[in-house]
Short mmCIF file of C-alpha atoms in Angstrom, two decimals:
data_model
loop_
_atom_site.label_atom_id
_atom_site.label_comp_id
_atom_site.label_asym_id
_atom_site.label_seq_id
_atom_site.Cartn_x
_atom_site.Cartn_y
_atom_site.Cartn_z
CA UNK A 1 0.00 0.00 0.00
CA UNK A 2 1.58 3.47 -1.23
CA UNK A 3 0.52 6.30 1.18
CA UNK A 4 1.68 10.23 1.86
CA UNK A 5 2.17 12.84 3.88
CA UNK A 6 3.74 14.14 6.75
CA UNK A 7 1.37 13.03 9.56
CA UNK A 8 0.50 9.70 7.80
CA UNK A 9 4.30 8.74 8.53
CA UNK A 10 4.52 10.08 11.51
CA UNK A 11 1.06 7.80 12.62
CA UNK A 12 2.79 4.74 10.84
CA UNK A 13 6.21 5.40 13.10
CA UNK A 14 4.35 6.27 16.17
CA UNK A 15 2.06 2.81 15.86
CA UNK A 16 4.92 1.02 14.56
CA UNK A 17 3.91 0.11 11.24
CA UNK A 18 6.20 -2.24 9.28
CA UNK A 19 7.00 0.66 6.58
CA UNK A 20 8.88 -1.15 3.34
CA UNK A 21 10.65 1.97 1.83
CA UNK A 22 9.97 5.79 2.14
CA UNK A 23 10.87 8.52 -0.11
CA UNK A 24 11.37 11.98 0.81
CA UNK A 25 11.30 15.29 -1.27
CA UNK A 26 14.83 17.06 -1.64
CA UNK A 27 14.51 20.19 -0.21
CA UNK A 28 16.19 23.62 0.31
CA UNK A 29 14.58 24.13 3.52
CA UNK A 30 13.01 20.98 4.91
CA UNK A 31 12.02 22.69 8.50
CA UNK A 32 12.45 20.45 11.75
CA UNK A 33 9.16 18.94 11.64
CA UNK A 34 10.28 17.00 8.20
CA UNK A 35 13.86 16.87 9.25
CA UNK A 36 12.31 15.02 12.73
CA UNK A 37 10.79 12.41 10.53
CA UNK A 38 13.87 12.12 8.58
CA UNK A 39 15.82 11.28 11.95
CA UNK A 40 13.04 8.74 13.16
CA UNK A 41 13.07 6.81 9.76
CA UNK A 42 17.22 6.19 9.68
CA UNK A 43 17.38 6.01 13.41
CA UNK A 44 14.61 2.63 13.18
CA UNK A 45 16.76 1.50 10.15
CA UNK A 46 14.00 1.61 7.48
CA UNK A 47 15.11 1.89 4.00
CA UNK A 48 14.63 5.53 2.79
CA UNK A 49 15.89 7.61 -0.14
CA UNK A 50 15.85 11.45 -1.19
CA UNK A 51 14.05 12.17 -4.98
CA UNK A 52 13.43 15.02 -7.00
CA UNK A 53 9.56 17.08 -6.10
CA UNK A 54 8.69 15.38 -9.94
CA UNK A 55 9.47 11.89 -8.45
CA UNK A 56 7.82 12.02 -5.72
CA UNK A 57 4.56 13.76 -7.43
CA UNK A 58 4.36 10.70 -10.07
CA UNK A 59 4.85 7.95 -7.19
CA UNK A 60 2.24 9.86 -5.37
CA UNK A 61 -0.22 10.47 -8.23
CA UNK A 62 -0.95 13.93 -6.39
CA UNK A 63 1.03 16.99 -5.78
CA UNK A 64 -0.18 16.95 -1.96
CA UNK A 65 2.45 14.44 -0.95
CA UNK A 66 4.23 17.13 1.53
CA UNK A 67 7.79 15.48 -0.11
CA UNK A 68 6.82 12.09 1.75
CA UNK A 69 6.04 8.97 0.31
CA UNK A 70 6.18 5.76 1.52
CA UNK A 71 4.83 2.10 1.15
CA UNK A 72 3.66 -0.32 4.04
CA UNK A 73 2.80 -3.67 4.51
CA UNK A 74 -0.90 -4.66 4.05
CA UNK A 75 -2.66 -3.17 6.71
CA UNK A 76 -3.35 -5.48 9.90
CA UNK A 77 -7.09 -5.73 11.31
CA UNK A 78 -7.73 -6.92 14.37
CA UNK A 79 -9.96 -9.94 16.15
CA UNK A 80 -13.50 -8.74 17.99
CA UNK A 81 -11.64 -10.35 20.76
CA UNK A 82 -8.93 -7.66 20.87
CA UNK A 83 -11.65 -4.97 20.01
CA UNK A 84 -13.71 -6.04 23.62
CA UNK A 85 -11.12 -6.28 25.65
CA UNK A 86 -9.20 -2.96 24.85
CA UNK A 87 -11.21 -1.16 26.96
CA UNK A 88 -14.01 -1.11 29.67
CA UNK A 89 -16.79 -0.44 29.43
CA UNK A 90 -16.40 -1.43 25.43
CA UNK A 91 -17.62 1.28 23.34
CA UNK A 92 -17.77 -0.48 19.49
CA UNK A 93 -18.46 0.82 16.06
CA UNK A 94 -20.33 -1.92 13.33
CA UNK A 95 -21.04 -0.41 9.86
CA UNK A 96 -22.98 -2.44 7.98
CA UNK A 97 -22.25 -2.35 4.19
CA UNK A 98 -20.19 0.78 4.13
CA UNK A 99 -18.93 1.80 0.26
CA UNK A 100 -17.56 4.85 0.43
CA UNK A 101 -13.67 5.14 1.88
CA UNK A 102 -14.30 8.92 2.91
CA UNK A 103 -16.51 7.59 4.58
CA UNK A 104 -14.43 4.75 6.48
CA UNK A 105 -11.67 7.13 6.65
CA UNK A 106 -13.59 10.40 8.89
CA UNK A 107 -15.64 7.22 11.12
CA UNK A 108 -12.19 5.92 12.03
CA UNK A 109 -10.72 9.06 13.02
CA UNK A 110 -14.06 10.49 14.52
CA UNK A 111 -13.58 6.67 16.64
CA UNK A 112 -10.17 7.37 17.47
CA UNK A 113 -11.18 10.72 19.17
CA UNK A 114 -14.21 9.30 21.02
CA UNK A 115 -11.96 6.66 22.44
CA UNK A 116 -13.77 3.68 21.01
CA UNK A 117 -12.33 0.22 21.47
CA UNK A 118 -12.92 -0.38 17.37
CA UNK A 119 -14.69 -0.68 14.78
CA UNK A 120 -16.49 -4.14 13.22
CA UNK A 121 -16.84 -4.41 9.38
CA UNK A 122 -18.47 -7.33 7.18
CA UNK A 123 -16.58 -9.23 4.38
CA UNK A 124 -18.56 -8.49 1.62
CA UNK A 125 -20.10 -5.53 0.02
CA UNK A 126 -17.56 -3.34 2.65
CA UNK A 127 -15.26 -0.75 1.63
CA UNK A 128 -12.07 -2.10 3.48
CA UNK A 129 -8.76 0.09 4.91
CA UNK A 130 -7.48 1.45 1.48
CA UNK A 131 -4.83 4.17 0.79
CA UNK A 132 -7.90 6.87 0.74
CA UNK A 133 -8.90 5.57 4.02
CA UNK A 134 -5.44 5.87 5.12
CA UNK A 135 -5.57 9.59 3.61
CA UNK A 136 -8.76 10.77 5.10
CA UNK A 137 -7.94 9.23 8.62
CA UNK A 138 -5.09 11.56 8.77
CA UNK A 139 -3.41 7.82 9.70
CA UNK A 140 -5.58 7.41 12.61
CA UNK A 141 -6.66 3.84 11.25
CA UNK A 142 -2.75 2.52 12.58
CA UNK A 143 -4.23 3.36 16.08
CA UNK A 144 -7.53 1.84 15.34
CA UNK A 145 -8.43 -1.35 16.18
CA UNK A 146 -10.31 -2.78 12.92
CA UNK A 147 -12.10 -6.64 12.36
CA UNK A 148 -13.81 -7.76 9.60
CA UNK A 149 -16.53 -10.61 10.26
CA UNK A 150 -18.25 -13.21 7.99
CA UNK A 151 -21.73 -12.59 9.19
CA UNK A 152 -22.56 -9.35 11.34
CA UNK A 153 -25.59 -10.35 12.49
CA UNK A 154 -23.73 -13.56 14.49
CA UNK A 155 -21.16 -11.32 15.31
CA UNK A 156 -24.04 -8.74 16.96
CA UNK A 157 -25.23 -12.26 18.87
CA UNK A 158 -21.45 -12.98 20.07
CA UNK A 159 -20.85 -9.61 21.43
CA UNK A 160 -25.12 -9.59 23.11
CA UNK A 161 -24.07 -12.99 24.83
CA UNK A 162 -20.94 -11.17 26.29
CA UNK A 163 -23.18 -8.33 27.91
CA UNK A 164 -23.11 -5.96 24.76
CA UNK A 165 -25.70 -3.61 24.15
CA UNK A 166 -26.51 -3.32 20.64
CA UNK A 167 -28.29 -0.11 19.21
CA UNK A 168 -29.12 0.24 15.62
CA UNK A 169 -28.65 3.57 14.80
CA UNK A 170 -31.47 4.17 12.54
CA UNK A 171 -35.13 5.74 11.30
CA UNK A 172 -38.50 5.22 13.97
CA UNK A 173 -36.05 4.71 17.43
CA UNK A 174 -35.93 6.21 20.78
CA UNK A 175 -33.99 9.20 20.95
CA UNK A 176 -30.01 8.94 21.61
CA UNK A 177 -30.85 11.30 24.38
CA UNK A 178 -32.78 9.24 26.41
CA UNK A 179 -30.94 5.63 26.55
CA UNK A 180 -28.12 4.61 28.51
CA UNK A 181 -25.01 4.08 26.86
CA UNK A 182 -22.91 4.29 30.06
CA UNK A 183 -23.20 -0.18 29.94
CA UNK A 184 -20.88 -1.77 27.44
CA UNK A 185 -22.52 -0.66 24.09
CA UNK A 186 -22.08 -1.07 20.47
CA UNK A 187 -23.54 0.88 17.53
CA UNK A 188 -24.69 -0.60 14.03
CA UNK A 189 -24.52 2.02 11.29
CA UNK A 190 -26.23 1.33 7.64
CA UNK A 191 -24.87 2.19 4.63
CA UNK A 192 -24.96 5.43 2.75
CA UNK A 193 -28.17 4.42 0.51
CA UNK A 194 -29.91 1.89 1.95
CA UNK A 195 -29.36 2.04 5.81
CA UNK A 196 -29.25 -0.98 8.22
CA UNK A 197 -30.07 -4.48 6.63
CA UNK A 198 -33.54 -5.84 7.64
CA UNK A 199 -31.95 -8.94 9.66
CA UNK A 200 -28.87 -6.88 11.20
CA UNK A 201 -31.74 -4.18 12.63
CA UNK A 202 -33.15 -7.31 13.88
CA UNK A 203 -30.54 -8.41 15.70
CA UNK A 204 -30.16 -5.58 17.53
CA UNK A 205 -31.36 -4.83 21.68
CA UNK A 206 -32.86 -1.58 20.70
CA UNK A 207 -33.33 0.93 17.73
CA UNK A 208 -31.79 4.57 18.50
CA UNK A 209 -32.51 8.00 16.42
CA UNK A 210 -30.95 11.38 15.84
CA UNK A 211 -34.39 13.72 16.81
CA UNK A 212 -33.82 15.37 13.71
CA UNK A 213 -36.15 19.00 12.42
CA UNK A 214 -37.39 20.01 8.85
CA UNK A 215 -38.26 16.29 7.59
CA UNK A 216 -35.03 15.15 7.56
CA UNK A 217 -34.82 11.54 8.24
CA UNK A 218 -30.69 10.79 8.01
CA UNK A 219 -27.55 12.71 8.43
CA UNK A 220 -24.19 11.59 6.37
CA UNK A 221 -23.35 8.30 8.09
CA UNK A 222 -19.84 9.54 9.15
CA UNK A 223 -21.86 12.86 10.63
CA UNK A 224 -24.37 10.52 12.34
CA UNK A 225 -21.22 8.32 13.96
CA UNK A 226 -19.65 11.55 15.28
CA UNK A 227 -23.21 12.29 17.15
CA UNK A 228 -24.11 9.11 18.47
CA UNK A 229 -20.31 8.13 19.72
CA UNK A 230 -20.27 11.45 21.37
CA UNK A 231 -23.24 11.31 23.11
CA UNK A 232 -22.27 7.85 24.76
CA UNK A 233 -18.72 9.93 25.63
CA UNK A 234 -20.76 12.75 26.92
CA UNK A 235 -23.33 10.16 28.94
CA UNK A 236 -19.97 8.31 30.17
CA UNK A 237 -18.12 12.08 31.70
CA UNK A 238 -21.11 12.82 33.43
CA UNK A 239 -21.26 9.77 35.41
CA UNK A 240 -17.61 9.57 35.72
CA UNK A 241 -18.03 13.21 36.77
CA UNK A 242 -21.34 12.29 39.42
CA UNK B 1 -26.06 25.08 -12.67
CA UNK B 2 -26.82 21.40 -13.35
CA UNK B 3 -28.19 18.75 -10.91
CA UNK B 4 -29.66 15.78 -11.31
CA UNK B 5 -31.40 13.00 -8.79
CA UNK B 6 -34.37 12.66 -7.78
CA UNK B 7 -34.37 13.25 -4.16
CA UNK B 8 -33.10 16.74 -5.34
CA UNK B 9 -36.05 17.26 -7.84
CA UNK B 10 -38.11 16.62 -4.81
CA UNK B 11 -36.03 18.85 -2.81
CA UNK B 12 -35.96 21.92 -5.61
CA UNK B 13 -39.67 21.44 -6.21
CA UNK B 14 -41.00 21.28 -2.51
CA UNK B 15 -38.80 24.70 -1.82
CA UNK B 16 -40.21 26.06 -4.99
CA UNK B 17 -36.70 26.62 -6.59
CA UNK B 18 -36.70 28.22 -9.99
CA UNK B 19 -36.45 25.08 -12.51
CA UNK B 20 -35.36 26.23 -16.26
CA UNK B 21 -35.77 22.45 -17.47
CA UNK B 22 -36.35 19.09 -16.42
CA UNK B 23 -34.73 16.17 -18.74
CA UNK B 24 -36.32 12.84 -17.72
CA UNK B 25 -35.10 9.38 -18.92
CA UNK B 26 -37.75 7.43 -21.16
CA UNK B 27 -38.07 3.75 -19.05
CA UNK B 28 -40.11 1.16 -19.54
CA UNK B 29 -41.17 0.50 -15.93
CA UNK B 30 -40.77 4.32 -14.10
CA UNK B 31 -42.45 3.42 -10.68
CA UNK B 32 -44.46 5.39 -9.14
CA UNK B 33 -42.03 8.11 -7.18
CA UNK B 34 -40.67 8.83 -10.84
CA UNK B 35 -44.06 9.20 -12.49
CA UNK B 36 -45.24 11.73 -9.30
CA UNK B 37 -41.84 14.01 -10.02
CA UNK B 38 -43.27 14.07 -13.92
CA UNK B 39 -46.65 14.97 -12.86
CA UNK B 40 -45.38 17.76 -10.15
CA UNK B 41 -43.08 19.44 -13.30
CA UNK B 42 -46.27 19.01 -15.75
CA UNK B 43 -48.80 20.43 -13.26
CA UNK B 44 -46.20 23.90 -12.72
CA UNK B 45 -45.76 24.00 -15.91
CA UNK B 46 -42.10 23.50 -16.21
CA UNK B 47 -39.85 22.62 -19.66
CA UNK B 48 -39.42 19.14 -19.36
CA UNK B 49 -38.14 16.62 -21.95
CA UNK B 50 -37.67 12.68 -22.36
CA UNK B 51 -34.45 11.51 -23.69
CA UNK B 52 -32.58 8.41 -23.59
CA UNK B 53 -30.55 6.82 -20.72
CA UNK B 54 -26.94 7.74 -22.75
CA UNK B 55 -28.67 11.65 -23.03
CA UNK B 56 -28.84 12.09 -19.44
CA UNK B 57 -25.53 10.38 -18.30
CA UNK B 58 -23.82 12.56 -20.92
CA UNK B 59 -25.83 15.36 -19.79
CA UNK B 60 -24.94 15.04 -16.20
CA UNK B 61 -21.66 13.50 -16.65
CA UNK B 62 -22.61 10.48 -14.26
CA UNK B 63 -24.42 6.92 -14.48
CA UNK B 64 -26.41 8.18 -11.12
CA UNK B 65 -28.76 10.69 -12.56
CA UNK B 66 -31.65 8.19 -11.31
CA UNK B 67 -33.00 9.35 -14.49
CA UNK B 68 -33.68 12.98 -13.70
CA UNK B 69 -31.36 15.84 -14.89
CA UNK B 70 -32.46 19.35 -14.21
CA UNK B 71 -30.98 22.86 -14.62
CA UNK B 72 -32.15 25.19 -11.91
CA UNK B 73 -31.18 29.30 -11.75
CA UNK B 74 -28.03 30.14 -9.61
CA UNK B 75 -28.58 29.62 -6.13
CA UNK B 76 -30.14 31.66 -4.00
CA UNK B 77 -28.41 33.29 -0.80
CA UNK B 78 -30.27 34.88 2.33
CA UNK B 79 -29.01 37.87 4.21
CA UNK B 80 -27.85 37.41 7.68
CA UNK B 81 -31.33 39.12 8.75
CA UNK B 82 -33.20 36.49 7.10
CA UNK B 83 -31.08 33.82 9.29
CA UNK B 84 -31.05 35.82 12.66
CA UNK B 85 -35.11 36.06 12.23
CA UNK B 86 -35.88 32.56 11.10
CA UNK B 87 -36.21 30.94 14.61
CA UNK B 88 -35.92 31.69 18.24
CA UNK B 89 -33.40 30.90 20.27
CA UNK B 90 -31.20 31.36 17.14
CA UNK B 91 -28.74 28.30 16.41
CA UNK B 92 -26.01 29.74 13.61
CA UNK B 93 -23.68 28.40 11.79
CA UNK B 94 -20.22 30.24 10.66
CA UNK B 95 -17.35 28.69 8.73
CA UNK B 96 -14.51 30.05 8.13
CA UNK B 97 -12.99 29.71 4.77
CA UNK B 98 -13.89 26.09 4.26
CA UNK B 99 -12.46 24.68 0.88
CA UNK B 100 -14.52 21.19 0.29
CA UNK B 101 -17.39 21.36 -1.15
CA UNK B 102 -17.98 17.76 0.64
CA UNK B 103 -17.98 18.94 3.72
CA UNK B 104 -20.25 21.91 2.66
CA UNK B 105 -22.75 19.63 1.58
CA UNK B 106 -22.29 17.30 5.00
CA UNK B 107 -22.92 20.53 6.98
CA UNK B 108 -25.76 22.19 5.51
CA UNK B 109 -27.82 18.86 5.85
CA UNK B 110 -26.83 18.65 9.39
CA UNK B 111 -27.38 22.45 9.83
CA UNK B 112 -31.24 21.62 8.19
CA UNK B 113 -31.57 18.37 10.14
CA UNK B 114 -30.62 20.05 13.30
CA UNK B 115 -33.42 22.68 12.91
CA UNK B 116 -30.35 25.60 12.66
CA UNK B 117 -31.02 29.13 11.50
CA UNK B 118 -28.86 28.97 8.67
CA UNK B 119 -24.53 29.29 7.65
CA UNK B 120 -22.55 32.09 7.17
CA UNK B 121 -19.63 31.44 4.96
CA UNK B 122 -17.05 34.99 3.79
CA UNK B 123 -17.14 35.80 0.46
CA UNK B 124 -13.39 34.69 0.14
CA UNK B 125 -11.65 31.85 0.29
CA UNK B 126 -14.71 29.74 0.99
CA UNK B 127 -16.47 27.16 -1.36
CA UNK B 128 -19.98 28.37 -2.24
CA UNK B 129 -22.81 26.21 -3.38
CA UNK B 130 -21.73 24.21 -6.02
CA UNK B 131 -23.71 21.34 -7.82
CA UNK B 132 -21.61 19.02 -5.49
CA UNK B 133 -22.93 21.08 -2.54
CA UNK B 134 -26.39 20.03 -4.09
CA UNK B 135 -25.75 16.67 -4.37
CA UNK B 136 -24.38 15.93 -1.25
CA UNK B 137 -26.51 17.88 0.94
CA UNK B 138 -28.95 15.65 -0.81
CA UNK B 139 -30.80 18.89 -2.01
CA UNK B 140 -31.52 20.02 1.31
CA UNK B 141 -29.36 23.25 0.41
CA UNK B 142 -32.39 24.13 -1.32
CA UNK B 143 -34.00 24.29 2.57
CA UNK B 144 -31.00 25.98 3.81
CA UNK B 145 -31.12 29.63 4.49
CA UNK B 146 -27.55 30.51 3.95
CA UNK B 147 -25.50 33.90 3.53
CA UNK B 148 -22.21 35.23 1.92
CA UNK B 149 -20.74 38.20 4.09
CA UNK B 150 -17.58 40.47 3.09
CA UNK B 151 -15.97 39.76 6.31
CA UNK B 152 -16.69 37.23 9.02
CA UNK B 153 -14.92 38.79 12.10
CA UNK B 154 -17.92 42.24 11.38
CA UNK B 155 -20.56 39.72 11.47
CA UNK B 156 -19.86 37.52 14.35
CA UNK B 157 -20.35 41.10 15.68
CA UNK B 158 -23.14 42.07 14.62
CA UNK B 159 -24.03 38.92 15.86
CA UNK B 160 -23.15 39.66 19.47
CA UNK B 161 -24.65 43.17 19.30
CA UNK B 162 -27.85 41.36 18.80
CA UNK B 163 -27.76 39.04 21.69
CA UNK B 164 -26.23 35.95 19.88
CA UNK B 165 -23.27 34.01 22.37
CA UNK B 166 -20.60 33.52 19.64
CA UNK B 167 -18.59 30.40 20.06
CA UNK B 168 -15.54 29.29 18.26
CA UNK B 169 -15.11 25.66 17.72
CA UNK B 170 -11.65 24.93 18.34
CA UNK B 171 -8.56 23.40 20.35
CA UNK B 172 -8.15 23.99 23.97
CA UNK B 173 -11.40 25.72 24.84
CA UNK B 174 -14.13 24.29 27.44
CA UNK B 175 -15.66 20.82 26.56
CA UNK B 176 -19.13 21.58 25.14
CA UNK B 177 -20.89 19.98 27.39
CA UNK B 178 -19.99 22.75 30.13
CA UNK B 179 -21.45 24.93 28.34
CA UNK B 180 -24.98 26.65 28.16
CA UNK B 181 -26.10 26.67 24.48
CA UNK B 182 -29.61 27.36 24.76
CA UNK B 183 -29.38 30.88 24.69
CA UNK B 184 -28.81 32.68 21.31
CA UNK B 185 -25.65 30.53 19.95
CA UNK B 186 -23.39 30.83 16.57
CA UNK B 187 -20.35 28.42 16.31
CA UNK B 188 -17.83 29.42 14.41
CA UNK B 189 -15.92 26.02 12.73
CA UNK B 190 -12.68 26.93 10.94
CA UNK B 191 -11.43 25.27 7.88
CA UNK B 192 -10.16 21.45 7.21
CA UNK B 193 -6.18 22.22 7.57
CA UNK B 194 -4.92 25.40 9.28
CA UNK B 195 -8.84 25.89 11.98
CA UNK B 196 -10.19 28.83 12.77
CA UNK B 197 -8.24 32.08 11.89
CA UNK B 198 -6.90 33.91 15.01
CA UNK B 199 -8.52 37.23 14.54
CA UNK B 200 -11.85 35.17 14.07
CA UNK B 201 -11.29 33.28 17.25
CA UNK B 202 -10.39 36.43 19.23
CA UNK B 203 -13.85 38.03 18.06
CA UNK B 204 -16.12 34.72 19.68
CA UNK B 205 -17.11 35.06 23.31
CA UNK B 206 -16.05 31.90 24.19
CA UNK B 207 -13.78 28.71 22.80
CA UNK B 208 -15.66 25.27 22.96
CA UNK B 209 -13.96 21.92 22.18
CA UNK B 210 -15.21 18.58 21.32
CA UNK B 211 -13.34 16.74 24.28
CA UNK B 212 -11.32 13.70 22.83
CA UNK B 213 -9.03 11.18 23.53
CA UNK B 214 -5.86 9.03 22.14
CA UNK B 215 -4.20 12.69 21.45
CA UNK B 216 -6.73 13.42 18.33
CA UNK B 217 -7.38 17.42 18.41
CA UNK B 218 -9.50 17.23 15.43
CA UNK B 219 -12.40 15.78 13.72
CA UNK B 220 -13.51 16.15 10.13
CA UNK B 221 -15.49 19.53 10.20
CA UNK B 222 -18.81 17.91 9.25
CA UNK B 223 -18.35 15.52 11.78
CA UNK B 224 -17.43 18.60 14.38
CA UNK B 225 -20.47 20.67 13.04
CA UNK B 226 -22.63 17.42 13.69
CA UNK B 227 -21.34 16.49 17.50
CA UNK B 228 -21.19 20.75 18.36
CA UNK B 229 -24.98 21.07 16.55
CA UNK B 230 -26.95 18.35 18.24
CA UNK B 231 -25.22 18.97 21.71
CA UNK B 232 -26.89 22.29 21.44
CA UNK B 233 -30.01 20.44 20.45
CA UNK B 234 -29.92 17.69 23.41
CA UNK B 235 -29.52 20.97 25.84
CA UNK B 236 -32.55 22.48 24.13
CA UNK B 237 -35.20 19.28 23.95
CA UNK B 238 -33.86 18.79 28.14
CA UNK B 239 -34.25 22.55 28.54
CA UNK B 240 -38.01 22.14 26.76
CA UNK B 241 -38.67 19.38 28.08
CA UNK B 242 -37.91 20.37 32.18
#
């Protein structure tokens, strides 16, 4: 996978991401934040080289590259074990059938910052961690715990058996304002067009809504992640905080 | 401009949007929602033409026209009057210099889904309403009350002059929820790489900040609009509601 950018790298050094070569921009004036990176990259011993702005703009494909480039392993998902156990009480992210990677990318970070233990994505019809979900992550996704299931509706059994509250975050619910998500709780998103799947709604404990105005019956999924993870963040201060 | 869909037909028609012409797809089998956006163009009298499938897409430059491709009048901006009078306690929107026309579109549907007043965006440096403002608000830009001033730091205020609590929504500032936003409230969300400009920030009353963890300091700034937005709404359904 061939990725850019200044605070991509850094993510991929901080998280330790096997990183196969990287190529930096030659510059006049590099400044210390590029000349830190620089350091970081020869002092771990990973195979780097210096290239013309031209070079690194055709191994890019874009002129955003910020003169770094650099290519990683495949990326490395995780098991729903290692999502449940990273923290207590779990706070998880499903997304059922997402396409779009802008998409991916912004619910990973906006996961990230809400201090979710991860996020649970199906095998098939699922837009998986590409180099534009790399991009839009701003390389959040090497701190983010990511599994991909077989079935999502036995997976939303599995984690219900181990004390899981599952909300389906969709149309005709009870308002995110008045349940509970202080418990251990996880959140099934739909996709961009259709929503949740008939049987994966099913599944779920409870259905939960954005009370939304003017007719308005969704929000941009990655918007609609951002809301509901922060109101179980918001639910959890308070009671921390009580 | 050019827009197709037919969500957005619905959209442009229900807010009475000037329509020039309305190109609709000959099909065999239409269904019913198409054949009621034929009738609703008929009935006002609009242009309105059948062509084939390979018309529209060249017409609209996409295979997701939905078979409805429309050219509407340029868009329509309100004055910062109209927005301040629309509803009461007023819930604003400001954003400075934002550049993606993505995240445009994200915002104003979760500005019109949240019940907001409307967005103020400067005349420079900031994306205006663009057909792929239209398409990904999902034509509820055509709802949206939203104006274009000469300079931001004047209005926010104005804005104060006339009661409205002016908050930037930035880095190290109280968490939102420990603040009171059920009073007269604009946020003010800065743009996707360099944040709100400092002479901006200086003119809000307060800084608010989305508290987060694992060392994030930023969300995408639909997603920020979205968590900031329907805080202020949860505050305002408990305030109604007590």
């Amino acid at each position: 996978m061939r990725v850019y950018g200044r605070k991509i790298l850094e993510e991929a050094l901080r998280n330790n991401v096997p990183i196969k070569k990287v190529f930096f921009q030659k510059m006049q004036n590099p400044g210390s934040y590029f000349l830190s990176l620089v350091e970081e990259v020869e002092k771990r011993g990973i195979k780097y080289s210096f290239e013309s702005e031209e070079k690194l703009k055709n191994l890019s494909g874009t002129k955003k590259h910020q003169g770094v480039v650099f290519d990683i392993e495949e990326y490395r998902y995780s098991s729903v074990e290692e999502i449940l156990e990273a923290k207590t009480p779990p706070l998880i992210v499903l997304l059922d059938q997402i396409q779009d990677p802008h998409n991916l990318g912004a619910i990973v970070r906006t996961s990230v910052g809400a201090g979710a233990n991860g996020i649970i994505i199906p095998k098939d019809k699922s837009v998986k961690v590409t180099e534009t979900v790399v991009k839009v992550s701003v390389g959040t996704v090497f701190r983010a715990r990511i599994a991909v299931v077989t079935n999502l509706a036995r997976t939303i059994e599995e984690l219900k058996e181990k004390g899981v509250w599952t909300y389906a975050s969709d149309i005709d619910g009870t308002p995110i304002y008045e349940e509970d998500f202080t418990f251990p709780t996880a959140f099934v998103f739909g996709n961009e067009g259709e929503g949740i799947r008939r049987l994966v709604r099913e599944k779920c404990d409870r259905v939960v809504t954005i009370p939304m105005e003017n007719d308005i019956d969704s929000l941009n999924v990655s918007v609609s992640v951002g809301v509901v993870l922060f109101e179980a963040v918001r639910q959890r201060r308070m009671k921390g905080a009580g």
